[in-house]
PDB file of N, CA and C and ligand atoms in Angstrom:
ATOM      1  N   UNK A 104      76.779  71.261 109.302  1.00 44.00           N
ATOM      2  CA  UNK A 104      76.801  72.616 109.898  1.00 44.00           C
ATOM      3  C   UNK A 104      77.951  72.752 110.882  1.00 44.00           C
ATOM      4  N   UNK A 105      77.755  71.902 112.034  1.00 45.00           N
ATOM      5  CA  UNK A 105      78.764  72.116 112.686  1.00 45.00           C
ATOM      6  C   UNK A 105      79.988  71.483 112.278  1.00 45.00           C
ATOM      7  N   UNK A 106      80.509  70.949 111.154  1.00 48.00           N
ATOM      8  CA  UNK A 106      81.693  70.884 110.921  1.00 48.00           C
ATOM      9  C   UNK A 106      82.085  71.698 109.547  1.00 48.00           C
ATOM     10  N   UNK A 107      81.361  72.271 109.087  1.00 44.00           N
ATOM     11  CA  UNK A 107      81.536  73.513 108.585  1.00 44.00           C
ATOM     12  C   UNK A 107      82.309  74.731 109.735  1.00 44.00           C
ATOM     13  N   UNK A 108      81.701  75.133 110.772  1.00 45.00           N
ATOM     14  CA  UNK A 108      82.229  75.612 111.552  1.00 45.00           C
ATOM     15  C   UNK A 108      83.098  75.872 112.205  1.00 45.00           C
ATOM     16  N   UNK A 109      83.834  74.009 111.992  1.00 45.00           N
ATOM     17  CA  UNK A 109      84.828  73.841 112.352  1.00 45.00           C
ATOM     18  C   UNK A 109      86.133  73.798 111.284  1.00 45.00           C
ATOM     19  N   UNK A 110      85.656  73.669 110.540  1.00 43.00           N
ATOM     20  CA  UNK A 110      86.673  73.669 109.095  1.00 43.00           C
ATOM     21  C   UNK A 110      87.022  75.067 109.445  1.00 43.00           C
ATOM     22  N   UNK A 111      86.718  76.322 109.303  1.00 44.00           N
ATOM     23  CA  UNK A 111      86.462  77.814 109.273  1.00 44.00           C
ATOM     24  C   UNK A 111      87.441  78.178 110.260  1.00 44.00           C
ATOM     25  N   UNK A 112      86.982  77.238 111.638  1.00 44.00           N
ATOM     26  CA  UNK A 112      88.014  77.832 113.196  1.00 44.00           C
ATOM     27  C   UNK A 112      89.360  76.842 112.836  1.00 44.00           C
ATOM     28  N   UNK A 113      89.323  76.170 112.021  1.00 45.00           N
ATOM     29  CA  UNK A 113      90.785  75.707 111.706  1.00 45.00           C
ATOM     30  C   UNK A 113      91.547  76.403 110.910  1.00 45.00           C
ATOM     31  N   UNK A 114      91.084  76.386 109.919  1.00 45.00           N
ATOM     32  CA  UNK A 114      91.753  77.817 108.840  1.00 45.00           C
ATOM     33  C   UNK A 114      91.930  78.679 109.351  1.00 45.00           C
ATOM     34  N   UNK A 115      91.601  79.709 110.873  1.00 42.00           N
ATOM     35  CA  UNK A 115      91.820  80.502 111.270  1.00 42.00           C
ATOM     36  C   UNK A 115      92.987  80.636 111.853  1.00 42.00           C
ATOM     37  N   UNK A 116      93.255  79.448 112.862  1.00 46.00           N
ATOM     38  CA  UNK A 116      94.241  79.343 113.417  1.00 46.00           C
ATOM     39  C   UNK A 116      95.276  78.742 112.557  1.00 46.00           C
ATOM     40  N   UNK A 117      95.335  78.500 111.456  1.00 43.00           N
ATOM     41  CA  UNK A 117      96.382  78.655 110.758  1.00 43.00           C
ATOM     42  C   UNK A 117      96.760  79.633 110.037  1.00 43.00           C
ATOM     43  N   UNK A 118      96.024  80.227 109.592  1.00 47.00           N
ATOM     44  CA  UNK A 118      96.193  81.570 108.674  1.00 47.00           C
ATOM     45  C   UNK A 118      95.577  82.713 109.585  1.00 47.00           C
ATOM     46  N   UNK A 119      96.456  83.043 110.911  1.00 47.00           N
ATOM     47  CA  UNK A 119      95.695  83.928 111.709  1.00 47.00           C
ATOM     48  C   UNK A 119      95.722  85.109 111.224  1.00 47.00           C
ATOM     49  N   UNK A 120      97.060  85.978 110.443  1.00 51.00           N
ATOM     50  CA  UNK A 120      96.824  87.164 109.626  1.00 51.00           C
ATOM     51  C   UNK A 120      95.919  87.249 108.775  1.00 51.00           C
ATOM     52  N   UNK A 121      95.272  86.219 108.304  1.00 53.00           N
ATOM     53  CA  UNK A 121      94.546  87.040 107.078  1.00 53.00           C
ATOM     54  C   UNK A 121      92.715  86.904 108.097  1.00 53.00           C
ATOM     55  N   UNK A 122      92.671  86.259 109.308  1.00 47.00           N
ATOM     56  CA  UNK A 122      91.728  86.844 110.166  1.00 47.00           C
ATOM     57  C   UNK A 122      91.037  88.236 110.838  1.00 47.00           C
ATOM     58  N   UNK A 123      92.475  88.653 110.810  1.00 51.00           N
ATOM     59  CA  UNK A 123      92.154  89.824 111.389  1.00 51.00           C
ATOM     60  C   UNK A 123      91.147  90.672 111.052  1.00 51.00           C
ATOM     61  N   UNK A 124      90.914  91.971 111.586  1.00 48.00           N
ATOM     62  CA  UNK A 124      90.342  92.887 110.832  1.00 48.00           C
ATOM     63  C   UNK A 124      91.335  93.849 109.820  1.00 48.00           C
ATOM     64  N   UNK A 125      90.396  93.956 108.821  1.00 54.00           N
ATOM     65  CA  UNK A 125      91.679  95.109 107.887  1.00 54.00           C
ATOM     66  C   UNK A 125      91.870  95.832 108.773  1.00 54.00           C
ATOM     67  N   UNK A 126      93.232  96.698 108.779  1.00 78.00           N
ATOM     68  CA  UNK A 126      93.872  97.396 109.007  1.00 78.00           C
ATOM     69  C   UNK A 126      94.015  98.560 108.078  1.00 78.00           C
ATOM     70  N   UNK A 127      94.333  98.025 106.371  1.00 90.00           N
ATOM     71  CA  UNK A 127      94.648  98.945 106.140  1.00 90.00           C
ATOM     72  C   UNK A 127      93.630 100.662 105.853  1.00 90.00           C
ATOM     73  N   UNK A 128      94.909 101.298 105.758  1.00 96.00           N
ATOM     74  CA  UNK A 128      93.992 102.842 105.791  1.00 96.00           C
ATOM     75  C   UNK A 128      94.415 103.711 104.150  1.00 96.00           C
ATOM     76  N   UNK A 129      94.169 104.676 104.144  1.00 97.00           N
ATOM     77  CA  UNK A 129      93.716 105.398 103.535  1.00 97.00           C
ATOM     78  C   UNK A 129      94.876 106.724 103.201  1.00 97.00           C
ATOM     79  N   UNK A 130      95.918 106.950 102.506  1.00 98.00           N
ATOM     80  CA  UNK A 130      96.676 107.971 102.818  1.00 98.00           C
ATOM     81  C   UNK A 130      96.275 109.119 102.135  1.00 98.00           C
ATOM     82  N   UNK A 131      96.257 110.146 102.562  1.00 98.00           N
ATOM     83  CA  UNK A 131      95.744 111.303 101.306  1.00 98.00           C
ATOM     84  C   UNK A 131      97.037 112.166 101.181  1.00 98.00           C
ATOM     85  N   UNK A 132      97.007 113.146  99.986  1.00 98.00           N
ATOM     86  CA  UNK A 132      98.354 113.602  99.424  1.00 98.00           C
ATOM     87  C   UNK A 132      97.438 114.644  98.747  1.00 98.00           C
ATOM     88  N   UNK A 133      97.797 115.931  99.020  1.00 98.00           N
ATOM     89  CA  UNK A 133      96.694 116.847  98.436  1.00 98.00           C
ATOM     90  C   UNK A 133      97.964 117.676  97.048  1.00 98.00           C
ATOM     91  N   UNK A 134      97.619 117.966  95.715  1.00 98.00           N
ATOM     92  CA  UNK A 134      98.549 118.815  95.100  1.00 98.00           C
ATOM     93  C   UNK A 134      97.846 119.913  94.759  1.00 98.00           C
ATOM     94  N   UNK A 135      99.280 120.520  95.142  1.00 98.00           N
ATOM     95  CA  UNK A 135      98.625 122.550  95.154  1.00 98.00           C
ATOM     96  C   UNK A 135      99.292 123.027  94.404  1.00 98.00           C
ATOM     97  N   UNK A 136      99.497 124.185  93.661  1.00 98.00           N
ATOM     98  CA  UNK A 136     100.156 124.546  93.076  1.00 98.00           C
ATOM     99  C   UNK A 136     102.225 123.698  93.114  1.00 98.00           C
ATOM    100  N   UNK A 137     101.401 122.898  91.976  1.00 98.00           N
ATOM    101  CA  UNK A 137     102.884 122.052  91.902  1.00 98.00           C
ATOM    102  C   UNK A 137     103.490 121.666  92.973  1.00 98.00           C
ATOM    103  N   UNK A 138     103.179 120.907  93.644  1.00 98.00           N
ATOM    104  CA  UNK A 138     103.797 120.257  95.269  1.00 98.00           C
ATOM    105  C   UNK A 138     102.962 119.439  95.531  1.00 98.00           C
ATOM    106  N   UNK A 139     103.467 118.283  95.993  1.00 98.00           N
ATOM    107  CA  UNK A 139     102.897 117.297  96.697  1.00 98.00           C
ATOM    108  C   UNK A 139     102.803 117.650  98.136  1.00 98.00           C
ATOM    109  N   UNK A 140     101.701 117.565  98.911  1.00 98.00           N
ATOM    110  CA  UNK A 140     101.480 117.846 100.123  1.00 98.00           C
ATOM    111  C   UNK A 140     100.832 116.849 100.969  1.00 98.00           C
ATOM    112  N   UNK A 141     101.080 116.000 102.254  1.00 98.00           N
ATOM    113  CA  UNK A 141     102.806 116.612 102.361  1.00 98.00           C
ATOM    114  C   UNK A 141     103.760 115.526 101.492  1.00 98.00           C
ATOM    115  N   UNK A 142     104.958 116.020 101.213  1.00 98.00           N
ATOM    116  CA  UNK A 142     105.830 116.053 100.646  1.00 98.00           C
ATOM    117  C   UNK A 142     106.487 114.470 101.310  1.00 98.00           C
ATOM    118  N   UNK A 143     105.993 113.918 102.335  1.00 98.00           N
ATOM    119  CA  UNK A 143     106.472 112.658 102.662  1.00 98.00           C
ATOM    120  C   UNK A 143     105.745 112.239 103.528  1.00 98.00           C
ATOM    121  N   UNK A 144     105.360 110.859 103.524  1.00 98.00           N
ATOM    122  CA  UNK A 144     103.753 110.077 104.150  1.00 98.00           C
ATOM    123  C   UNK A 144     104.930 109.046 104.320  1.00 98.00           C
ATOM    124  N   UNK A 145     104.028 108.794 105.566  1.00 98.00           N
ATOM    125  CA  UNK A 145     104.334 107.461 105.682  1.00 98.00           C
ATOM    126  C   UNK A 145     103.168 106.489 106.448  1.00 98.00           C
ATOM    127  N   UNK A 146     103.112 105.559 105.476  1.00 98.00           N
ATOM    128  CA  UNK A 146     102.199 104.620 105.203  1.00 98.00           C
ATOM    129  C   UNK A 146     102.488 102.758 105.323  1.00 98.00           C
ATOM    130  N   UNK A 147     101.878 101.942 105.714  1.00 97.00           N
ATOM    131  CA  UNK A 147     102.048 100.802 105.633  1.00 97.00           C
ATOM    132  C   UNK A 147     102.286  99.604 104.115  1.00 97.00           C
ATOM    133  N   UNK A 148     102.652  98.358 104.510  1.00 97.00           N
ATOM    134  CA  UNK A 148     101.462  97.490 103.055  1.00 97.00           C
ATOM    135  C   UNK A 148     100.446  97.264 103.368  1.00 97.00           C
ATOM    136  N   UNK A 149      99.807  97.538 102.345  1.00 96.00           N
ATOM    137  CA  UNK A 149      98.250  96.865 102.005  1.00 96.00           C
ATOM    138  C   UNK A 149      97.392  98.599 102.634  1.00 96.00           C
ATOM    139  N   UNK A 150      98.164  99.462 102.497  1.00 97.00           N
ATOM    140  CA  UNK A 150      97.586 100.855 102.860  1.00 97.00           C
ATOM    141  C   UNK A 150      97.487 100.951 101.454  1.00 97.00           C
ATOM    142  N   UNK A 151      96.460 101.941 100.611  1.00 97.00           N
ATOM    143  CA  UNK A 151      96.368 102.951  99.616  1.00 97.00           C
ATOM    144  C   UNK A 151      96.524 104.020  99.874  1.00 97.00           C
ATOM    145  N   UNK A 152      97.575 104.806  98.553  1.00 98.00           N
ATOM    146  CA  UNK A 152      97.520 106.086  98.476  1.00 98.00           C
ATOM    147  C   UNK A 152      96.704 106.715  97.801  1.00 98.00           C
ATOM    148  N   UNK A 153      95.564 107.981  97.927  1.00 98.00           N
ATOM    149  CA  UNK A 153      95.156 108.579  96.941  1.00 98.00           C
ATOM    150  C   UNK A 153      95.284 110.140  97.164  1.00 98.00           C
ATOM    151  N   UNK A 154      96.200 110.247  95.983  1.00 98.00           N
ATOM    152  CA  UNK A 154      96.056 111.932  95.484  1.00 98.00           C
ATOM    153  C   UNK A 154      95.437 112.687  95.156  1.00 98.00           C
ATOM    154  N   UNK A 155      94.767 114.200  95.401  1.00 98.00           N
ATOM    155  CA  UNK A 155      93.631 114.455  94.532  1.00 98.00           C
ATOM    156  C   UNK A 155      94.661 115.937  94.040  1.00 98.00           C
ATOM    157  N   UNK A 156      94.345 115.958  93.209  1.00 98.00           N
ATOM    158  CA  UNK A 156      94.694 117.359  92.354  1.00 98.00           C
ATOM    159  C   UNK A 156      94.434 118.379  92.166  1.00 98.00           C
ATOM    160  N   UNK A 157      94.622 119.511  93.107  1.00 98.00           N
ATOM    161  CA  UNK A 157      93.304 120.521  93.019  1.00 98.00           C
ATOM    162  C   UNK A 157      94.085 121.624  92.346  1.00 98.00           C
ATOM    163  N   UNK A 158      95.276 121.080  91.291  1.00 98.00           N
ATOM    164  CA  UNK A 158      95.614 122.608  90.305  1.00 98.00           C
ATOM    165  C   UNK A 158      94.923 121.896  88.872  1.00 98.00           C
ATOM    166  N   UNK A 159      95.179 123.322  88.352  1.00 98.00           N
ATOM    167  CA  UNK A 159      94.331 123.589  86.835  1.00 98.00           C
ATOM    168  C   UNK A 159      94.893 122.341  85.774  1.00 98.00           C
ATOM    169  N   UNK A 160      96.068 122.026  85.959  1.00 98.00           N
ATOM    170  CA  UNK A 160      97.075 121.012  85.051  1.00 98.00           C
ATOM    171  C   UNK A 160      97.074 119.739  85.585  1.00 98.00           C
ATOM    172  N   UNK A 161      97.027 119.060  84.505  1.00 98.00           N
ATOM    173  CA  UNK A 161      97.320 117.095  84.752  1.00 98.00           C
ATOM    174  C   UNK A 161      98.436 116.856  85.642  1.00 98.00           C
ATOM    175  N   UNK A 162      99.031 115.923  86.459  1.00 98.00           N
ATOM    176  CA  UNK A 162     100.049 115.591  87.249  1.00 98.00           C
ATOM    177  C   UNK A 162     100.357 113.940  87.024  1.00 98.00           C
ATOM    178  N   UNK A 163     101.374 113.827  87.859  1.00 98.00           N
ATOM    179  CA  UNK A 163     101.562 111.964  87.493  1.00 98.00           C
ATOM    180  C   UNK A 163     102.342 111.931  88.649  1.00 98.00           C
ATOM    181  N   UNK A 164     101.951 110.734  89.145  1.00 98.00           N
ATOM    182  CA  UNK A 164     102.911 110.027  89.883  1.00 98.00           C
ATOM    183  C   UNK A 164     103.779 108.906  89.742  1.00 98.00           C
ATOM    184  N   UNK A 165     104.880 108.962  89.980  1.00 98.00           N
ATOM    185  CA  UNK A 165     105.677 108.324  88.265  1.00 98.00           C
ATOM    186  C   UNK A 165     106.826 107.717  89.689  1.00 98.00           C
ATOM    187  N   UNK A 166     107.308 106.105  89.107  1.00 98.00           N
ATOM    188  CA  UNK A 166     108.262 105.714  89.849  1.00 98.00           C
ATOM    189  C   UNK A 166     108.730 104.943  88.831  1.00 98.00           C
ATOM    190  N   UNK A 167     109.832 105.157  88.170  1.00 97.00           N
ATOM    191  CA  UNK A 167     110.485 104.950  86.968  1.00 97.00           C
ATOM    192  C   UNK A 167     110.172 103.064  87.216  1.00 97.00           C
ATOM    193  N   UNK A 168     109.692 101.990  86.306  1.00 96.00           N
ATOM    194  CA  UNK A 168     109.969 100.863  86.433  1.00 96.00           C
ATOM    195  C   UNK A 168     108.641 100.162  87.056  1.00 96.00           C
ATOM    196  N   UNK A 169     107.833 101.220  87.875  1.00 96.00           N
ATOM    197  CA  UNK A 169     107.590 100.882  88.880  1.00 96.00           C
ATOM    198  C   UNK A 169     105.891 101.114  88.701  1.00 96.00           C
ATOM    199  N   UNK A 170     105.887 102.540  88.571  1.00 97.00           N
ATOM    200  CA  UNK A 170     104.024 102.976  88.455  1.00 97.00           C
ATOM    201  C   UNK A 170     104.144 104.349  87.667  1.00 97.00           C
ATOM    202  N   UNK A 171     103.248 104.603  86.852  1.00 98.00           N
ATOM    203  CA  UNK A 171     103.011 106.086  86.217  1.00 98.00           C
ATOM    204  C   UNK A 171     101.686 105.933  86.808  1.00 98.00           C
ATOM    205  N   UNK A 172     100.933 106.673  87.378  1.00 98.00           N
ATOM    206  CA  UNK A 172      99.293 107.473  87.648  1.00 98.00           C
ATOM    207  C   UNK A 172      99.390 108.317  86.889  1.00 98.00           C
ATOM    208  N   UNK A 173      98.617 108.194  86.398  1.00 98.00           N
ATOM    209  CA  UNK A 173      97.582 109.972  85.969  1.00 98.00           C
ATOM    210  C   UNK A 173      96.984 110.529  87.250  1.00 98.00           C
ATOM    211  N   UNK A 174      97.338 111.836  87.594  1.00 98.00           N
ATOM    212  CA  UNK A 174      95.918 112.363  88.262  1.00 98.00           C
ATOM    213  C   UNK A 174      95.526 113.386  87.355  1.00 98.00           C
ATOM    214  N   UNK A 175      94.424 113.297  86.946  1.00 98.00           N
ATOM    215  CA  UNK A 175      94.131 114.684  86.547  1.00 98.00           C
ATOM    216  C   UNK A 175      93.807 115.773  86.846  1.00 98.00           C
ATOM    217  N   UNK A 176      93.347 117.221  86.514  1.00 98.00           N
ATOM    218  CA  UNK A 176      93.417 118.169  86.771  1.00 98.00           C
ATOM    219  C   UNK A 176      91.999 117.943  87.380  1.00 98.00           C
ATOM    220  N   UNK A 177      92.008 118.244  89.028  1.00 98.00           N
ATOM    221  CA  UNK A 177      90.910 118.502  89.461  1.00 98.00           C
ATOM    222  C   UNK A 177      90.384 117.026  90.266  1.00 98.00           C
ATOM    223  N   UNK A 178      90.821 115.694  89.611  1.00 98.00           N
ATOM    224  CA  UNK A 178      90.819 114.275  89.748  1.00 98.00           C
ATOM    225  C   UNK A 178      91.891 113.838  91.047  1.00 98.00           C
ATOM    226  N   UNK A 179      91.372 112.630  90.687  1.00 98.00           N
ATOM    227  CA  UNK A 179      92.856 111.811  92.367  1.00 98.00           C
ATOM    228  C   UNK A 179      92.976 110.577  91.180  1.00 98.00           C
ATOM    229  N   UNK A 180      94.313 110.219  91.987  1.00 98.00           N
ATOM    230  CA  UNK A 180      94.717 108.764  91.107  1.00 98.00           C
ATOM    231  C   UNK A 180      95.141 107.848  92.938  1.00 98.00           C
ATOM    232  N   UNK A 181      94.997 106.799  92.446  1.00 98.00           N
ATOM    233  CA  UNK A 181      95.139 105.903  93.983  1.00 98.00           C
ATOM    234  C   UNK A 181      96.469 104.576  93.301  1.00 98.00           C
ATOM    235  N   UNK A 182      97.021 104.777  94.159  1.00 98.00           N
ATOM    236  CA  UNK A 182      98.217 103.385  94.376  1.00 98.00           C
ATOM    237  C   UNK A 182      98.057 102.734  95.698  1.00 98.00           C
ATOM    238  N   UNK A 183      97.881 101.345  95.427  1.00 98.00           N
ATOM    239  CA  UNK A 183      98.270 100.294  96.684  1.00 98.00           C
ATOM    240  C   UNK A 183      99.177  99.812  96.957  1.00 98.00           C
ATOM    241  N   UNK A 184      99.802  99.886  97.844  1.00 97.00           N
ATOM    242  CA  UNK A 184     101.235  99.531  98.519  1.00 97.00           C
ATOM    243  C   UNK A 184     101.001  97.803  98.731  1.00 97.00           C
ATOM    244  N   UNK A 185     102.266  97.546  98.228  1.00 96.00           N
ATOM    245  CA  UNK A 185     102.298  95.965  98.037  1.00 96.00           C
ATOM    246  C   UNK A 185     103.997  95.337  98.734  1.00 96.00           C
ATOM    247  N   UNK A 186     105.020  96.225  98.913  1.00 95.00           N
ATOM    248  CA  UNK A 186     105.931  96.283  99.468  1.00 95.00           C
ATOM    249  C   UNK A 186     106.584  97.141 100.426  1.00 95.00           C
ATOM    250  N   UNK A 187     106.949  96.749 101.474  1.00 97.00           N
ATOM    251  CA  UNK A 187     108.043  97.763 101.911  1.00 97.00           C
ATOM    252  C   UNK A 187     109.049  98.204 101.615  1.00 97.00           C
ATOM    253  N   UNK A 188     109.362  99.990 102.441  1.00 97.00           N
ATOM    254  CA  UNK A 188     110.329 100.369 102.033  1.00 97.00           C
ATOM    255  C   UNK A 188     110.400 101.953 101.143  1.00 97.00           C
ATOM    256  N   UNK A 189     111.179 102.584 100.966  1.00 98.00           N
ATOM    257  CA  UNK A 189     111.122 104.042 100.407  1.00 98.00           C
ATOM    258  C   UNK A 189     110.420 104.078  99.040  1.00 98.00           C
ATOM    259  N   UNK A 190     109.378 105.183  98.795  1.00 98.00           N
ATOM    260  CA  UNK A 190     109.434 105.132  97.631  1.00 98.00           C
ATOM    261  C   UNK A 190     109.115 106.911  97.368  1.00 98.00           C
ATOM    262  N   UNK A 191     110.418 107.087  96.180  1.00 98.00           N
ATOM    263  CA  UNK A 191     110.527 108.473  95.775  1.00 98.00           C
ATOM    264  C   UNK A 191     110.032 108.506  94.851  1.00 98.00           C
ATOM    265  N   UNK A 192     108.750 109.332  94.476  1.00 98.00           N
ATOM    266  CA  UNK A 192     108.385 109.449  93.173  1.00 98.00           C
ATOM    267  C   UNK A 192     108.440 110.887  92.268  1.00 98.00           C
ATOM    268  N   UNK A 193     107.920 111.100  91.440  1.00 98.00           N
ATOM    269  CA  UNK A 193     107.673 112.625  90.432  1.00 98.00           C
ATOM    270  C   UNK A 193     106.744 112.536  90.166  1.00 98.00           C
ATOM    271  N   UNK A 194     106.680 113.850  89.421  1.00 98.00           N
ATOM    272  CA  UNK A 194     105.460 113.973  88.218  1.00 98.00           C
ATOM    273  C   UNK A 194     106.598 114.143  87.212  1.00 98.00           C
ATOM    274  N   UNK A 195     105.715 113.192  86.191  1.00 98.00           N
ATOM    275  CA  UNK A 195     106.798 113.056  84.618  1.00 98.00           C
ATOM    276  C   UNK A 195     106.458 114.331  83.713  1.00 98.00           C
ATOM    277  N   UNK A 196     105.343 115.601  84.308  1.00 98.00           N
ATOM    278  CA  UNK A 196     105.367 116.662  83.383  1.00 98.00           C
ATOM    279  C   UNK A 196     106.414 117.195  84.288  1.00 98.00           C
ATOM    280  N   UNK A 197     106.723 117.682  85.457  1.00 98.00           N
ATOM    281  CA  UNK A 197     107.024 118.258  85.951  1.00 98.00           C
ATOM    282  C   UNK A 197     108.107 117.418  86.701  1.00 98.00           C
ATOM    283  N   UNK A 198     109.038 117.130  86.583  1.00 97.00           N
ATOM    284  CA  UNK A 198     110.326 116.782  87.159  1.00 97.00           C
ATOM    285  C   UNK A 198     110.904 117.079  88.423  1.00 97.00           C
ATOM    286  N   UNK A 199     110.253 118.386  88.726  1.00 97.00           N
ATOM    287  CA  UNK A 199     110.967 118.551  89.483  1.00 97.00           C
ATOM    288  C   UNK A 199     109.794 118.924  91.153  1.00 97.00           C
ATOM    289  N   UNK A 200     108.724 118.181  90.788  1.00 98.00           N
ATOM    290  CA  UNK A 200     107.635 118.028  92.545  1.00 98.00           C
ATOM    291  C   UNK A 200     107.857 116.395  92.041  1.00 98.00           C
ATOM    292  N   UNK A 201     108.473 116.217  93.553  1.00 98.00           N
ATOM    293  CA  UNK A 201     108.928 115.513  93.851  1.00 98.00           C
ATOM    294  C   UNK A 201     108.382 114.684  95.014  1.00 98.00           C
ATOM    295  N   UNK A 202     108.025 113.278  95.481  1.00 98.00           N
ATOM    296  CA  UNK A 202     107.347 112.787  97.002  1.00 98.00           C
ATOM    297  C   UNK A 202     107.820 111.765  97.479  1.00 98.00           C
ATOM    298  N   UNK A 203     107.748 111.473  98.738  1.00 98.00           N
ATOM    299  CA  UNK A 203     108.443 110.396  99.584  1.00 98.00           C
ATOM    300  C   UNK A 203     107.580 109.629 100.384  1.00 98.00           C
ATOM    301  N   UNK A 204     107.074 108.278  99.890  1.00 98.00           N
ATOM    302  CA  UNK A 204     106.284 107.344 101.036  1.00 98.00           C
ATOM    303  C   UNK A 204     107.276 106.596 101.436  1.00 98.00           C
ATOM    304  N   UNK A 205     107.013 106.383 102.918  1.00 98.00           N
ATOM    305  CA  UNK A 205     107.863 105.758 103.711  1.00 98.00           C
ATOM    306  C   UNK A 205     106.774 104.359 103.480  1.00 98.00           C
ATOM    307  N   UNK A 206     107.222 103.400 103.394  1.00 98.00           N
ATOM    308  CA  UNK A 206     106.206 101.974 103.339  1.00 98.00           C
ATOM    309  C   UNK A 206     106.636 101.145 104.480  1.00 98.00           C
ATOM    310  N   UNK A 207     106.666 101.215 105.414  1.00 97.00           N
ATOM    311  CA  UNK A 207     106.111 100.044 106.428  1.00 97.00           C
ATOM    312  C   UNK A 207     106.014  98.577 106.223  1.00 97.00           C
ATOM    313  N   UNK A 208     106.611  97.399 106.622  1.00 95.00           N
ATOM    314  CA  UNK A 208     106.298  96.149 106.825  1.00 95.00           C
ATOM    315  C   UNK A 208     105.197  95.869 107.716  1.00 95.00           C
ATOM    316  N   UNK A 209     104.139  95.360 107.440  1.00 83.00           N
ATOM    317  CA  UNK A 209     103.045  95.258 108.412  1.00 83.00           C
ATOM    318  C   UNK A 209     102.762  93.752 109.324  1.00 83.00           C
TER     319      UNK A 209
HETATM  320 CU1  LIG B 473     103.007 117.779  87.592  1.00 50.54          CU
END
Protein backbone atom coordinates (compact mmCIF):
# COMPACT_ATOMS: atom_id res chain seq x y z
CA UNK A 1 0.00 0.00 0.00
CA UNK A 2 2.24 2.39 1.05
CA UNK A 3 4.67 1.89 -1.61
CA UNK A 4 2.15 1.93 -4.07
CA UNK A 5 1.72 5.43 -2.95
CA UNK A 6 4.87 6.08 -3.35
CA UNK A 7 5.50 4.76 -6.80
CA UNK A 8 2.39 7.31 -7.85
CA UNK A 9 4.23 10.55 -5.88
CA UNK A 10 7.26 9.60 -7.96
CA UNK A 11 5.74 9.52 -11.32
CA UNK A 12 4.36 12.74 -10.41
CA UNK A 13 7.24 14.54 -9.90
CA UNK A 14 8.57 13.42 -12.93
CA UNK A 15 5.88 13.78 -15.27
CA UNK A 16 4.49 16.93 -13.47
CA UNK A 17 2.43 18.10 -16.70
CA UNK A 18 0.48 15.33 -17.19
CA UNK A 19 -0.55 15.86 -13.17
CA UNK A 20 -2.17 18.66 -13.46
CA UNK A 21 -5.70 19.32 -13.76
CA UNK A 22 -7.08 19.43 -17.43
CA UNK A 23 -7.07 22.57 -18.63
CA UNK A 24 -8.31 22.05 -21.70
CA UNK A 25 -11.64 23.90 -22.79
CA UNK A 26 -14.16 23.89 -25.10
CA UNK A 27 -14.26 26.39 -28.20
CA UNK A 28 -17.61 27.02 -29.82
CA UNK A 29 -17.99 28.45 -33.48
CA UNK A 30 -21.64 29.02 -34.25
CA UNK A 31 -22.58 28.96 -38.44
CA UNK A 32 -25.23 31.31 -39.62
CA UNK A 33 -26.13 31.92 -42.70
CA UNK A 34 -22.80 30.93 -44.40
CA UNK A 35 -20.17 32.41 -41.89
CA UNK A 36 -18.30 31.09 -39.37
CA UNK A 37 -18.88 32.95 -36.17
CA UNK A 38 -16.64 34.25 -34.91
CA UNK A 39 -14.63 34.23 -37.80
CA UNK A 40 -11.31 33.75 -35.63
CA UNK A 41 -10.89 31.85 -32.10
CA UNK A 42 -8.28 31.50 -30.48
CA UNK A 43 -7.71 28.46 -28.67
CA UNK A 44 -4.94 26.33 -27.06
CA UNK A 45 -3.47 22.39 -27.58
CA UNK A 46 -5.34 19.83 -26.24
CA UNK A 47 -8.48 22.50 -26.47
CA UNK A 48 -11.50 21.14 -28.81
CA UNK A 49 -13.27 22.86 -31.32
CA UNK A 50 -16.96 22.30 -31.83
CA UNK A 51 -19.12 23.84 -34.50
CA UNK A 52 -22.74 23.63 -34.56
CA UNK A 53 -24.63 24.51 -37.72
CA UNK A 54 -27.69 26.21 -37.39
CA UNK A 55 -28.29 26.84 -41.43
CA UNK A 56 -30.58 24.62 -43.54
CA UNK A 57 -27.31 23.20 -45.68
CA UNK A 58 -24.36 20.73 -44.81
CA UNK A 59 -20.95 22.69 -44.12
CA UNK A 60 -17.28 21.34 -43.70
CA UNK A 61 -14.47 22.32 -42.12
CA UNK A 62 -11.78 21.54 -44.43
CA UNK A 63 -7.86 22.17 -43.98
CA UNK A 64 -6.47 20.91 -47.19
CA UNK A 65 -3.96 17.83 -45.99
CA UNK A 66 -4.99 18.29 -42.77
CA UNK A 67 -8.93 17.62 -41.62
CA UNK A 68 -12.34 17.62 -43.65
CA UNK A 69 -15.46 17.63 -40.82
CA UNK A 70 -18.75 17.28 -41.83
CA UNK A 71 -21.08 19.43 -39.89
CA UNK A 72 -24.30 18.91 -40.83
CA UNK A 73 -27.26 20.84 -41.34
CA UNK A 74 -28.55 21.59 -37.96
CA UNK A 75 -25.48 19.15 -36.36
CA UNK A 76 -21.79 20.27 -34.86
CA UNK A 77 -18.64 18.48 -35.94
CA UNK A 78 -15.66 18.77 -33.17
CA UNK A 79 -11.74 18.93 -33.92
CA UNK A 80 -8.96 18.54 -31.27
CA UNK A 81 -6.08 20.63 -31.44
CA UNK A 82 -2.90 18.65 -31.30
CA UNK A 83 -0.45 21.46 -32.51
CA UNK A 84 0.38 24.91 -32.43
CA UNK A 85 0.00 27.65 -34.52
CA UNK A 86 -2.50 29.23 -37.35
CA UNK A 87 -4.99 27.33 -38.74
CA UNK A 88 -7.11 28.70 -41.81
CA UNK A 89 -9.77 26.63 -42.77
CA UNK A 90 -13.14 26.49 -45.37
CA UNK A 91 -16.04 24.86 -46.11
CA UNK A 92 -15.28 22.63 -49.28
CA UNK A 93 -19.10 23.37 -50.48
CA UNK A 94 -18.62 26.76 -50.07
CA UNK A 95 -15.14 28.18 -50.68
CA UNK A 96 -15.50 31.04 -49.90
CA UNK A 97 -16.63 31.11 -45.49
CA UNK A 98 -13.68 31.02 -44.50
CA UNK A 99 -12.05 30.62 -40.37
CA UNK A 100 -9.04 31.33 -38.36
CA UNK A 101 -7.92 29.38 -35.04
CA UNK A 102 -5.16 30.86 -33.51
CA UNK A 103 -3.57 27.53 -31.60
CA UNK A 104 -1.57 28.28 -28.66
CA UNK A 105 1.47 26.24 -27.25
CA UNK A 106 0.34 25.19 -23.86
CU1 LIG B 1 -20.54 25.63 -46.32
Amino acid sequence: MMKAFFGAGFACAIFAVGCLPAQAATVEITIRKLSFGPGTVNAAVGDRIVWSNKDVMDHTATLDGSFDILIPAGGTGTLLLTKAGPIRYYCRYHPNMVGTIEVDAR
